[in-house]
């Protein structure tokens, strides 16, 4: 794949991920972020949240994985930035389904591509300006 194989607007990857409370506990253990809003309904409610929330960094990390799989090498990710816009509420029984679509946003002509991510939960965007710059092979 090269820049000549791509065009702006081309979808390069899609993925649906399912987060569970178990996912959150595992991420808390790996990251060291044991804030109880990520696993206790009573604490989340006490601070005015709509429910137990997925860690933002977990959502961010899951969202870039389809691009990493598409490009084939995590070392080709040059830059990755997002804005957290809405929380992902993870129901104790049903979990949460997050959808990711990655499309070419810009081909600056320097051997890189900007990939724009549309990351949604319940039909609403949860990561805004989610952009990954990758160095093409």
mmCIF file of N, CA and C in Angstrom:
data_model
loop_
_atom_site.group_PDB
_atom_site.id
_atom_site.type_symbol
_atom_site.label_atom_id
_atom_site.label_comp_id
_atom_site.label_asym_id
_atom_site.label_seq_id
_atom_site.Cartn_x
_atom_site.Cartn_y
_atom_site.Cartn_z
ATOM 1 N N UNK A 1 0.843 -1.177 0.000
ATOM 2 C CA UNK A 1 0.000 0.000 0.000
ATOM 3 C C UNK A 1 0.882 1.232 0.000
ATOM 4 N N UNK A 2 0.488 2.207 -0.778
ATOM 5 C CA UNK A 2 1.177 3.488 -0.786
ATOM 6 C C UNK A 2 0.121 4.583 -0.881
ATOM 7 N N UNK A 3 0.575 5.807 -0.861
ATOM 8 C CA UNK A 3 -0.365 6.921 -0.944
ATOM 9 C C UNK A 3 -1.145 6.877 -2.248
ATOM 10 N N UNK A 4 -0.540 6.326 -3.297
ATOM 11 C CA UNK A 4 -1.243 6.269 -4.579
ATOM 12 C C UNK A 4 -2.372 5.240 -4.568
ATOM 13 N N UNK A 5 -2.339 4.341 -3.591
ATOM 14 C CA UNK A 5 -3.407 3.347 -3.459
ATOM 15 C C UNK A 5 -4.597 3.871 -2.664
ATOM 16 N N UNK A 6 -4.448 5.059 -2.098
ATOM 17 C CA UNK A 6 -5.480 5.593 -1.205
ATOM 18 C C UNK A 6 -6.100 6.855 -1.780
ATOM 19 N N UNK A 7 -7.299 7.142 -1.336
ATOM 20 C CA UNK A 7 -7.924 8.414 -1.682
ATOM 21 C C UNK A 7 -8.664 8.943 -0.453
ATOM 22 N N UNK A 8 -8.740 10.247 -0.364
ATOM 23 C CA UNK A 8 -9.426 10.890 0.758
ATOM 24 C C UNK A 8 -10.876 10.415 0.782
ATOM 25 N N UNK A 9 -11.314 10.020 1.962
ATOM 26 C CA UNK A 9 -12.675 9.526 2.142
ATOM 27 C C UNK A 9 -12.783 8.017 2.104
ATOM 28 N N UNK A 10 -11.710 7.352 1.686
ATOM 29 C CA UNK A 10 -11.720 5.894 1.605
ATOM 30 C C UNK A 10 -11.739 5.276 3.004
ATOM 31 N N UNK A 11 -12.653 4.369 3.242
ATOM 32 C CA UNK A 11 -12.700 3.662 4.517
ATOM 33 C C UNK A 11 -11.630 2.565 4.488
ATOM 34 N N UNK A 12 -10.753 2.581 5.483
ATOM 35 C CA UNK A 12 -9.670 1.593 5.527
ATOM 36 C C UNK A 12 -9.903 0.533 6.596
ATOM 37 N N UNK A 13 -10.790 0.802 7.544
ATOM 38 C CA UNK A 13 -11.048 -0.196 8.588
ATOM 39 C C UNK A 13 -12.344 0.151 9.313
ATOM 40 N N UNK A 14 -13.020 -0.865 9.759
ATOM 41 C CA UNK A 14 -14.168 -0.691 10.647
ATOM 42 C C UNK A 14 -14.086 -1.784 11.707
ATOM 43 N N UNK A 15 -14.669 -1.503 12.841
ATOM 44 C CA UNK A 15 -14.701 -2.518 13.893
ATOM 45 C C UNK A 15 -15.752 -2.143 14.914
ATOM 46 N N UNK A 16 -16.403 -3.146 15.445
ATOM 47 C CA UNK A 16 -17.282 -2.985 16.592
ATOM 48 C C UNK A 16 -16.624 -3.695 17.766
ATOM 49 N N UNK A 17 -16.552 -3.001 18.880
ATOM 50 C CA UNK A 17 -15.961 -3.632 20.069
ATOM 51 C C UNK A 17 -17.026 -3.697 21.157
ATOM 52 N N UNK A 18 -16.918 -4.694 21.957
ATOM 53 C CA UNK A 18 -17.849 -4.875 23.064
ATOM 54 C C UNK A 18 -17.057 -4.755 24.365
ATOM 55 N N UNK A 19 -17.433 -3.767 25.171
ATOM 56 C CA UNK A 19 -16.793 -3.584 26.472
ATOM 57 C C UNK A 19 -17.701 -4.147 27.549
ATOM 58 N N UNK A 20 -17.101 -4.784 28.519
ATOM 59 C CA UNK A 20 -17.837 -5.327 29.658
ATOM 60 C C UNK A 20 -17.220 -4.779 30.940
ATOM 61 N N UNK A 21 -17.904 -5.030 32.032
ATOM 62 C CA UNK A 21 -17.321 -4.638 33.327
ATOM 63 C C UNK A 21 -15.992 -5.373 33.541
ATOM 64 N N UNK A 22 -15.926 -6.595 33.078
ATOM 65 C CA UNK A 22 -14.670 -7.342 33.185
ATOM 66 C C UNK A 22 -13.557 -6.630 32.402
ATOM 67 N N UNK A 23 -13.904 -6.090 31.222
ATOM 68 C CA UNK A 23 -12.913 -5.332 30.440
ATOM 69 C C UNK A 23 -12.373 -4.170 31.265
ATOM 70 N N UNK A 24 -13.280 -3.497 31.984
ATOM 71 C CA UNK A 24 -12.871 -2.325 32.764
ATOM 72 C C UNK A 24 -11.969 -2.725 33.921
ATOM 73 N N UNK A 25 -12.299 -3.820 34.573
ATOM 74 C CA UNK A 25 -11.476 -4.270 35.697
ATOM 75 C C UNK A 25 -10.092 -4.690 35.206
ATOM 76 N N UNK A 26 -10.063 -5.382 34.085
ATOM 77 C CA UNK A 26 -8.761 -5.793 33.531
ATOM 78 C C UNK A 26 -7.927 -4.568 33.148
ATOM 79 N N UNK A 27 -8.584 -3.568 32.534
ATOM 80 C CA UNK A 27 -7.853 -2.362 32.161
ATOM 81 C C UNK A 27 -7.366 -1.625 33.416
ATOM 82 N N UNK A 28 -8.204 -1.575 34.446
ATOM 83 C CA UNK A 28 -7.787 -0.914 35.693
ATOM 84 C C UNK A 28 -6.528 -1.578 36.248
ATOM 85 N N UNK A 29 -6.508 -2.906 36.216
ATOM 86 C CA UNK A 29 -5.331 -3.617 36.712
ATOM 87 C C UNK A 29 -4.096 -3.328 35.879
ATOM 88 N N UNK A 30 -4.272 -3.264 34.566
ATOM 89 C CA UNK A 30 -3.125 -3.029 33.689
ATOM 90 C C UNK A 30 -2.636 -1.585 33.770
ATOM 91 N N UNK A 31 -3.561 -0.651 33.942
ATOM 92 C CA UNK A 31 -3.186 0.765 33.921
ATOM 93 C C UNK A 31 -2.898 1.335 35.303
ATOM 94 N N UNK A 32 -3.423 0.676 36.337
ATOM 95 C CA UNK A 32 -3.278 1.213 37.681
ATOM 96 C C UNK A 32 -4.325 2.267 38.011
ATOM 97 N N UNK A 33 -5.298 2.468 37.123
ATOM 98 C CA UNK A 33 -6.369 3.440 37.367
ATOM 99 C C UNK A 33 -7.548 2.718 38.011
ATOM 100 N N UNK A 34 -7.581 2.738 39.319
ATOM 101 C CA UNK A 34 -8.631 2.048 40.065
ATOM 102 C C UNK A 34 -9.697 3.010 40.571
ATOM 103 N N UNK A 35 -9.933 4.095 39.855
ATOM 104 C CA UNK A 35 -11.000 5.011 40.219
ATOM 105 C C UNK A 35 -12.308 4.219 40.214
ATOM 106 N N UNK A 36 -13.050 4.208 41.325
ATOM 107 C CA UNK A 36 -14.253 3.370 41.404
ATOM 108 C C UNK A 36 -15.375 3.757 40.447
ATOM 109 N N UNK A 37 -15.300 4.912 39.789
ATOM 110 C CA UNK A 37 -16.340 5.232 38.788
ATOM 111 C C UNK A 37 -16.262 4.271 37.608
ATOM 112 N N UNK A 38 -15.181 3.504 37.534
ATOM 113 C CA UNK A 38 -15.016 2.553 36.439
ATOM 114 C C UNK A 38 -15.478 1.145 36.799
ATOM 115 N N UNK A 39 -16.007 0.962 38.029
ATOM 116 C CA UNK A 39 -16.485 -0.383 38.351
ATOM 117 C C UNK A 39 -17.576 -0.420 39.417
ATOM 118 N N UNK A 40 -17.916 0.722 40.027
ATOM 119 C CA UNK A 40 -18.961 0.700 41.066
ATOM 120 C C UNK A 40 -20.096 1.645 40.703
ATOM 121 N N UNK A 41 -21.286 1.083 40.553
ATOM 122 C CA UNK A 41 -22.469 1.881 40.210
ATOM 123 C C UNK A 41 -22.773 2.920 41.286
ATOM 124 N N UNK A 42 -22.657 2.546 42.557
ATOM 125 C CA UNK A 42 -23.006 3.477 43.625
ATOM 126 C C UNK A 42 -22.090 4.692 43.639
ATOM 127 N N UNK A 43 -20.823 4.504 43.401
ATOM 128 C CA UNK A 43 -19.882 5.636 43.370
ATOM 129 C C UNK A 43 -20.149 6.510 42.148
ATOM 130 N N UNK A 44 -20.389 5.872 40.994
ATOM 131 C CA UNK A 44 -20.685 6.644 39.782
ATOM 132 C C UNK A 44 -21.932 7.501 39.998
ATOM 133 N N UNK A 45 -22.975 6.917 40.582
ATOM 134 C CA UNK A 45 -24.221 7.653 40.826
ATOM 135 C C UNK A 45 -23.996 8.780 41.841
ATOM 136 N N UNK A 46 -23.196 8.519 42.859
ATOM 137 C CA UNK A 46 -22.955 9.520 43.912
ATOM 138 C C UNK A 46 -22.272 10.774 43.370
ATOM 139 N N UNK A 47 -21.498 10.637 42.302
ATOM 140 C CA UNK A 47 -20.825 11.812 41.734
ATOM 141 C C UNK A 47 -21.556 12.337 40.497
ATOM 142 N N UNK A 48 -22.779 11.845 40.290
ATOM 143 C CA UNK A 48 -23.621 12.399 39.234
ATOM 144 C C UNK A 48 -23.412 11.832 37.844
ATOM 145 N N UNK A 49 -22.751 10.715 37.749
ATOM 146 C CA UNK A 49 -22.530 10.109 36.428
ATOM 147 C C UNK A 49 -23.720 9.233 36.048
ATOM 148 N N UNK A 50 -23.913 9.035 34.745
ATOM 149 C CA UNK A 50 -25.051 8.211 34.308
ATOM 150 C C UNK A 50 -24.850 6.726 34.553
ATOM 151 N N UNK A 51 -23.694 6.330 34.978
ATOM 152 C CA UNK A 51 -23.391 4.927 35.253
ATOM 153 C C UNK A 51 -21.886 4.726 35.285
ATOM 154 N N UNK A 52 -21.487 3.473 35.373
ATOM 155 C CA UNK A 52 -20.057 3.137 35.351
ATOM 156 C C UNK A 52 -19.505 3.453 33.966
ATOM 157 N N UNK A 53 -18.385 4.158 33.936
ATOM 158 C CA UNK A 53 -17.811 4.618 32.674
ATOM 159 C C UNK A 53 -16.578 3.819 32.296
ATOM 160 N N UNK A 54 -16.419 3.607 30.997
ATOM 161 C CA UNK A 54 -15.169 3.042 30.496
ATOM 162 C C UNK A 54 -14.077 4.087 30.668
ATOM 163 N N UNK A 55 -12.876 3.630 30.937
ATOM 164 C CA UNK A 55 -11.731 4.539 30.990
ATOM 165 C C UNK A 55 -11.579 5.197 29.613
ATOM 166 N N UNK A 56 -11.336 6.481 29.597
ATOM 167 C CA UNK A 56 -11.156 7.162 28.319
ATOM 168 C C UNK A 56 -9.980 6.610 27.532
ATOM 169 N N UNK A 57 -8.909 6.296 28.252
ATOM 170 C CA UNK A 57 -7.725 5.773 27.560
ATOM 171 C C UNK A 57 -7.980 4.371 27.010
ATOM 172 N N UNK A 58 -8.857 3.621 27.656
ATOM 173 C CA UNK A 58 -9.223 2.302 27.122
ATOM 174 C C UNK A 58 -9.973 2.489 25.805
ATOM 175 N N UNK A 59 -10.932 3.403 25.789
ATOM 176 C CA UNK A 59 -11.682 3.676 24.559
ATOM 177 C C UNK A 59 -10.748 4.179 23.466
ATOM 178 N N UNK A 60 -9.857 5.078 23.832
ATOM 179 C CA UNK A 60 -8.901 5.626 22.865
ATOM 180 C C UNK A 60 -8.013 4.523 22.296
ATOM 181 N N UNK A 61 -7.532 3.660 23.173
ATOM 182 C CA UNK A 61 -6.657 2.568 22.735
ATOM 183 C C UNK A 61 -7.382 1.573 21.841
ATOM 184 N N UNK A 62 -8.614 1.247 22.206
ATOM 185 C CA UNK A 62 -9.391 0.318 21.383
ATOM 186 C C UNK A 62 -9.693 0.939 20.016
ATOM 187 N N UNK A 63 -9.909 2.250 19.993
ATOM 188 C CA UNK A 63 -10.295 2.914 18.748
ATOM 189 C C UNK A 63 -9.171 2.937 17.718
ATOM 190 N N UNK A 64 -7.935 2.974 18.151
ATOM 191 C CA UNK A 64 -6.828 3.038 17.186
ATOM 192 C C UNK A 64 -6.425 1.658 16.666
ATOM 193 N N UNK A 65 -6.849 0.610 17.360
ATOM 194 C CA UNK A 65 -6.392 -0.731 16.985
ATOM 195 C C UNK A 65 -6.756 -1.125 15.551
ATOM 196 N N UNK A 66 -7.960 -0.796 15.040
ATOM 197 C CA UNK A 66 -8.228 -1.139 13.639
ATOM 198 C C UNK A 66 -7.236 -0.496 12.656
ATOM 199 N N UNK A 67 -6.768 0.705 12.968
ATOM 200 C CA UNK A 67 -5.795 1.369 12.105
ATOM 201 C C UNK A 67 -4.451 0.651 12.208
ATOM 202 N N UNK A 68 -4.063 0.288 13.408
ATOM 203 C CA UNK A 68 -2.806 -0.446 13.601
ATOM 204 C C UNK A 68 -2.861 -1.774 12.840
ATOM 205 N N UNK A 69 -3.992 -2.460 12.920
ATOM 206 C CA UNK A 69 -4.127 -3.731 12.194
ATOM 207 C C UNK A 69 -4.068 -3.504 10.684
ATOM 208 N N UNK A 70 -4.688 -2.436 10.221
ATOM 209 C CA UNK A 70 -4.685 -2.125 8.778
ATOM 210 C C UNK A 70 -3.273 -1.803 8.294
ATOM 211 N N UNK A 71 -2.547 -0.974 9.048
ATOM 212 C CA UNK A 71 -1.211 -0.551 8.606
ATOM 213 C C UNK A 71 -0.169 -1.648 8.861
ATOM 214 N N UNK A 72 -0.489 -2.556 9.794
ATOM 215 C CA UNK A 72 0.353 -3.729 9.998
ATOM 216 C C UNK A 72 1.541 -3.565 10.913
ATOM 217 N N UNK A 73 1.743 -2.368 11.439
ATOM 218 C CA UNK A 73 2.919 -2.146 12.288
ATOM 219 C C UNK A 73 2.628 -0.943 13.187
ATOM 220 N N UNK A 74 2.564 -1.146 14.497
ATOM 221 C CA UNK A 74 2.287 0.002 15.377
ATOM 222 C C UNK A 74 3.363 1.082 15.302
ATOM 223 N N UNK A 75 4.559 0.724 14.850
ATOM 224 C CA UNK A 75 5.626 1.710 14.693
ATOM 225 C C UNK A 75 5.355 2.711 13.576
ATOM 226 N N UNK A 76 4.363 2.444 12.747
ATOM 227 C CA UNK A 76 4.018 3.371 11.665
ATOM 228 C C UNK A 76 3.064 4.470 12.134
ATOM 229 N N UNK A 77 2.585 4.375 13.363
ATOM 230 C CA UNK A 77 1.740 5.452 13.914
ATOM 231 C C UNK A 77 2.662 6.592 14.338
ATOM 232 N N UNK A 78 2.524 7.714 13.675
ATOM 233 C CA UNK A 78 3.368 8.880 13.926
ATOM 234 C C UNK A 78 2.752 9.785 14.982
ATOM 235 N N UNK A 79 1.439 9.899 14.968
ATOM 236 C CA UNK A 79 0.744 10.784 15.899
ATOM 237 C C UNK A 79 -0.688 10.267 16.065
ATOM 238 N N UNK A 80 -1.225 10.472 17.258
ATOM 239 C CA UNK A 80 -2.606 10.049 17.520
ATOM 240 C C UNK A 80 -3.174 10.962 18.593
ATOM 241 N N UNK A 81 -4.296 11.604 18.254
ATOM 242 C CA UNK A 81 -4.912 12.523 19.198
ATOM 243 C C UNK A 81 -6.427 12.390 19.128
ATOM 244 N N UNK A 82 -7.066 12.601 20.254
ATOM 245 C CA UNK A 82 -8.529 12.586 20.314
ATOM 246 C C UNK A 82 -8.977 13.656 21.314
ATOM 247 N N UNK A 83 -10.256 13.962 21.235
ATOM 248 C CA UNK A 83 -10.924 14.734 22.283
ATOM 249 C C UNK A 83 -12.043 13.848 22.810
ATOM 250 N N UNK A 84 -12.109 13.754 24.116
ATOM 251 C CA UNK A 84 -13.166 12.953 24.736
ATOM 252 C C UNK A 84 -14.421 13.823 24.812
ATOM 253 N N UNK A 85 -15.482 13.374 24.165
ATOM 254 C CA UNK A 85 -16.689 14.203 24.112
ATOM 255 C C UNK A 85 -17.847 13.659 24.941
ATOM 256 N N UNK A 86 -18.003 12.344 24.967
ATOM 257 C CA UNK A 86 -19.092 11.724 25.732
ATOM 258 C C UNK A 86 -18.560 10.464 26.390
ATOM 259 N N UNK A 87 -19.119 10.141 27.537
ATOM 260 C CA UNK A 87 -18.657 8.911 28.204
ATOM 261 C C UNK A 87 -19.270 7.664 27.561
ATOM 262 N N UNK A 88 -18.571 6.570 27.728
ATOM 263 C CA UNK A 88 -19.109 5.268 27.347
ATOM 264 C C UNK A 88 -19.560 4.603 28.643
ATOM 265 N N UNK A 89 -20.881 4.505 28.792
ATOM 266 C CA UNK A 89 -21.457 3.895 29.990
ATOM 267 C C UNK A 89 -21.543 2.389 29.759
ATOM 268 N N UNK A 90 -20.937 1.644 30.669
ATOM 269 C CA UNK A 90 -20.875 0.191 30.518
ATOM 270 C C UNK A 90 -21.860 -0.440 31.500
ATOM 271 N N UNK A 91 -22.962 -0.944 30.930
ATOM 272 C CA UNK A 91 -23.997 -1.578 31.741
ATOM 273 C C UNK A 91 -23.454 -2.873 32.351
ATOM 274 N N UNK A 92 -23.873 -3.149 33.586
ATOM 275 C CA UNK A 92 -23.366 -4.333 34.283
ATOM 276 C C UNK A 92 -23.719 -5.631 33.564
ATOM 277 N N UNK A 93 -24.877 -5.677 32.939
ATOM 278 C CA UNK A 93 -25.301 -6.908 32.257
ATOM 279 C C UNK A 93 -25.034 -6.866 30.751
ATOM 280 N N UNK A 94 -25.421 -5.793 30.110
ATOM 281 C CA UNK A 94 -25.344 -5.707 28.646
ATOM 282 C C UNK A 94 -24.002 -5.227 28.124
ATOM 283 N N UNK A 95 -23.176 -4.623 28.980
ATOM 284 C CA UNK A 95 -21.911 -4.059 28.503
ATOM 285 C C UNK A 95 -22.162 -2.830 27.656
ATOM 286 N N UNK A 96 -21.259 -2.572 26.727
ATOM 287 C CA UNK A 96 -21.376 -1.413 25.833
ATOM 288 C C UNK A 96 -20.737 -1.757 24.500
ATOM 289 N N UNK A 97 -21.423 -1.388 23.433
ATOM 290 C CA UNK A 97 -20.905 -1.626 22.089
ATOM 291 C C UNK A 97 -20.455 -0.310 21.481
ATOM 292 N N UNK A 98 -19.218 -0.275 21.057
ATOM 293 C CA UNK A 98 -18.618 0.914 20.469
ATOM 294 C C UNK A 98 -18.264 0.586 19.016
ATOM 295 N N UNK A 99 -18.620 1.497 18.115
ATOM 296 C CA UNK A 99 -18.333 1.308 16.693
ATOM 297 C C UNK A 99 -17.229 2.255 16.251
ATOM 298 N N UNK A 100 -16.371 1.744 15.398
ATOM 299 C CA UNK A 100 -15.221 2.520 14.916
ATOM 300 C C UNK A 100 -15.184 2.429 13.394
ATOM 301 N N UNK A 101 -15.048 3.580 12.769
ATOM 302 C CA UNK A 101 -14.817 3.619 11.331
ATOM 303 C C UNK A 101 -13.602 4.501 11.087
ATOM 304 N N UNK A 102 -12.658 3.982 10.324
ATOM 305 C CA UNK A 102 -11.427 4.715 10.020
ATOM 306 C C UNK A 102 -11.389 5.020 8.535
ATOM 307 N N UNK A 103 -11.273 6.298 8.205
ATOM 308 C CA UNK A 103 -11.192 6.656 6.793
ATOM 309 C C UNK A 103 -10.078 7.661 6.562
ATOM 310 N N UNK A 104 -9.594 7.675 5.348
ATOM 311 C CA UNK A 104 -8.511 8.580 4.979
ATOM 312 C C UNK A 104 -9.038 10.010 5.033
ATOM 313 N N UNK A 105 -8.355 10.830 5.839
ATOM 314 C CA UNK A 105 -8.770 12.225 5.989
ATOM 315 C C UNK A 105 -7.914 13.184 5.195
ATOM 316 N N UNK A 106 -6.637 12.792 5.016
ATOM 317 C CA UNK A 106 -5.725 13.682 4.297
ATOM 318 C C UNK A 106 -4.526 12.878 3.822
ATOM 319 N N UNK A 107 -4.047 13.219 2.632
ATOM 320 C CA UNK A 107 -2.820 12.633 2.083
ATOM 321 C C UNK A 107 -1.890 13.798 1.761
ATOM 322 N N UNK A 108 -1.043 14.176 2.711
ATOM 323 C CA UNK A 108 -0.243 15.396 2.524
ATOM 324 C C UNK A 108 0.887 15.282 1.500
ATOM 325 N N UNK A 109 1.165 14.078 0.988
ATOM 326 C CA UNK A 109 2.194 13.948 -0.027
ATOM 327 C C UNK A 109 3.596 13.747 0.514
ATOM 328 N N UNK A 110 3.707 13.486 1.795
ATOM 329 C CA UNK A 110 5.022 13.271 2.403
ATOM 330 C C UNK A 110 5.222 11.821 2.871
ATOM 331 N N UNK A 111 4.408 10.921 2.329
ATOM 332 C CA UNK A 111 4.521 9.512 2.723
ATOM 333 C C UNK A 111 3.694 9.160 3.941
ATOM 334 N N UNK A 112 2.875 10.100 4.382
ATOM 335 C CA UNK A 112 2.001 9.840 5.521
ATOM 336 C C UNK A 112 0.546 9.968 5.073
ATOM 337 N N UNK A 113 -0.315 9.484 5.929
ATOM 338 C CA UNK A 113 -1.756 9.659 5.722
ATOM 339 C C UNK A 113 -2.371 9.985 7.063
ATOM 340 N N UNK A 114 -3.299 10.912 7.049
ATOM 341 C CA UNK A 114 -4.085 11.167 8.261
ATOM 342 C C UNK A 114 -5.349 10.342 8.154
ATOM 343 N N UNK A 115 -5.559 9.507 9.154
ATOM 344 C CA UNK A 115 -6.735 8.663 9.203
ATOM 345 C C UNK A 115 -7.668 9.237 10.260
ATOM 346 N N UNK A 116 -8.885 9.532 9.860
ATOM 347 C CA UNK A 116 -9.883 10.091 10.773
ATOM 348 C C UNK A 116 -10.764 8.961 11.295
ATOM 349 N N UNK A 117 -10.963 8.955 12.600
ATOM 350 C CA UNK A 117 -11.774 7.921 13.228
ATOM 351 C C UNK A 117 -13.135 8.487 13.606
ATOM 352 N N UNK A 118 -14.169 7.733 13.289
ATOM 353 C CA UNK A 118 -15.511 8.021 13.799
ATOM 354 C C UNK A 118 -15.774 6.958 14.854
ATOM 355 N N UNK A 119 -15.860 7.388 16.090
ATOM 356 C CA UNK A 119 -16.022 6.451 17.211
ATOM 357 C C UNK A 119 -17.336 6.791 17.893
ATOM 358 N N UNK A 120 -18.264 5.833 17.855
ATOM 359 C CA UNK A 120 -19.602 6.099 18.377
ATOM 360 C C UNK A 120 -20.041 5.027 19.366
ATOM 361 N N UNK A 121 -20.896 5.478 20.264
ATOM 362 C CA UNK A 121 -21.534 4.591 21.243
ATOM 363 C C UNK A 121 -22.993 5.040 21.319
ATOM 364 N N UNK A 122 -23.899 4.111 21.101
ATOM 365 C CA UNK A 122 -25.323 4.472 21.106
ATOM 366 C C UNK A 122 -25.664 5.507 20.048
ATOM 367 N N UNK A 123 -24.945 5.505 18.951
ATOM 368 C CA UNK A 123 -25.209 6.437 17.865
ATOM 369 C C UNK A 123 -24.628 7.827 18.062
ATOM 370 N N UNK A 124 -23.912 8.044 19.168
ATOM 371 C CA UNK A 124 -23.324 9.357 19.424
ATOM 372 C C UNK A 124 -21.802 9.268 19.444
ATOM 373 N N UNK A 125 -21.187 10.322 18.955
ATOM 374 C CA UNK A 125 -19.732 10.384 18.913
ATOM 375 C C UNK A 125 -19.165 10.470 20.325
ATOM 376 N N UNK A 126 -18.197 9.615 20.627
ATOM 377 C CA UNK A 126 -17.567 9.649 21.951
ATOM 378 C C UNK A 126 -16.133 10.181 21.889
ATOM 379 N N UNK A 127 -15.523 10.121 20.718
ATOM 380 C CA UNK A 127 -14.193 10.703 20.527
ATOM 381 C C UNK A 127 -14.284 11.647 19.333
ATOM 382 N N UNK A 128 -14.029 12.920 19.568
ATOM 383 C CA UNK A 128 -14.066 13.902 18.486
ATOM 384 C C UNK A 128 -12.643 14.177 18.024
ATOM 385 N N UNK A 129 -12.534 14.640 16.803
ATOM 386 C CA UNK A 129 -11.217 14.937 16.207
ATOM 387 C C UNK A 129 -10.240 13.800 16.475
ATOM 388 N N UNK A 130 -10.718 12.605 16.365
ATOM 389 C CA UNK A 130 -9.856 11.437 16.544
ATOM 390 C C UNK A 130 -9.089 11.232 15.243
ATOM 391 N N UNK A 131 -7.807 11.549 15.274
ATOM 392 C CA UNK A 131 -6.992 11.509 14.072
ATOM 393 C C UNK A 131 -5.693 10.772 14.345
ATOM 394 N N UNK A 132 -5.366 9.889 13.405
ATOM 395 C CA UNK A 132 -4.146 9.094 13.488
ATOM 396 C C UNK A 132 -3.311 9.423 12.258
ATOM 397 N N UNK A 133 -2.092 9.818 12.456
ATOM 398 C CA UNK A 133 -1.178 10.016 11.330
ATOM 399 C C UNK A 133 -0.294 8.781 11.249
ATOM 400 N N UNK A 134 -0.278 8.169 10.067
ATOM 401 C CA UNK A 134 0.524 6.961 9.871
ATOM 402 C C UNK A 134 1.524 7.186 8.739
ATOM 403 N N UNK A 135 2.681 6.550 8.884
ATOM 404 C CA UNK A 135 3.673 6.558 7.796
ATOM 405 C C UNK A 135 3.368 5.345 6.940
ATOM 406 N N UNK A 136 3.154 5.568 5.667
ATOM 407 C CA UNK A 136 2.783 4.477 4.768
ATOM 408 C C UNK A 136 4.016 3.638 4.425
ATOM 409 N N UNK A 137 3.790 2.344 4.192
ATOM 410 C CA UNK A 137 4.943 1.481 3.852
ATOM 411 C C UNK A 137 5.557 1.860 2.523
#
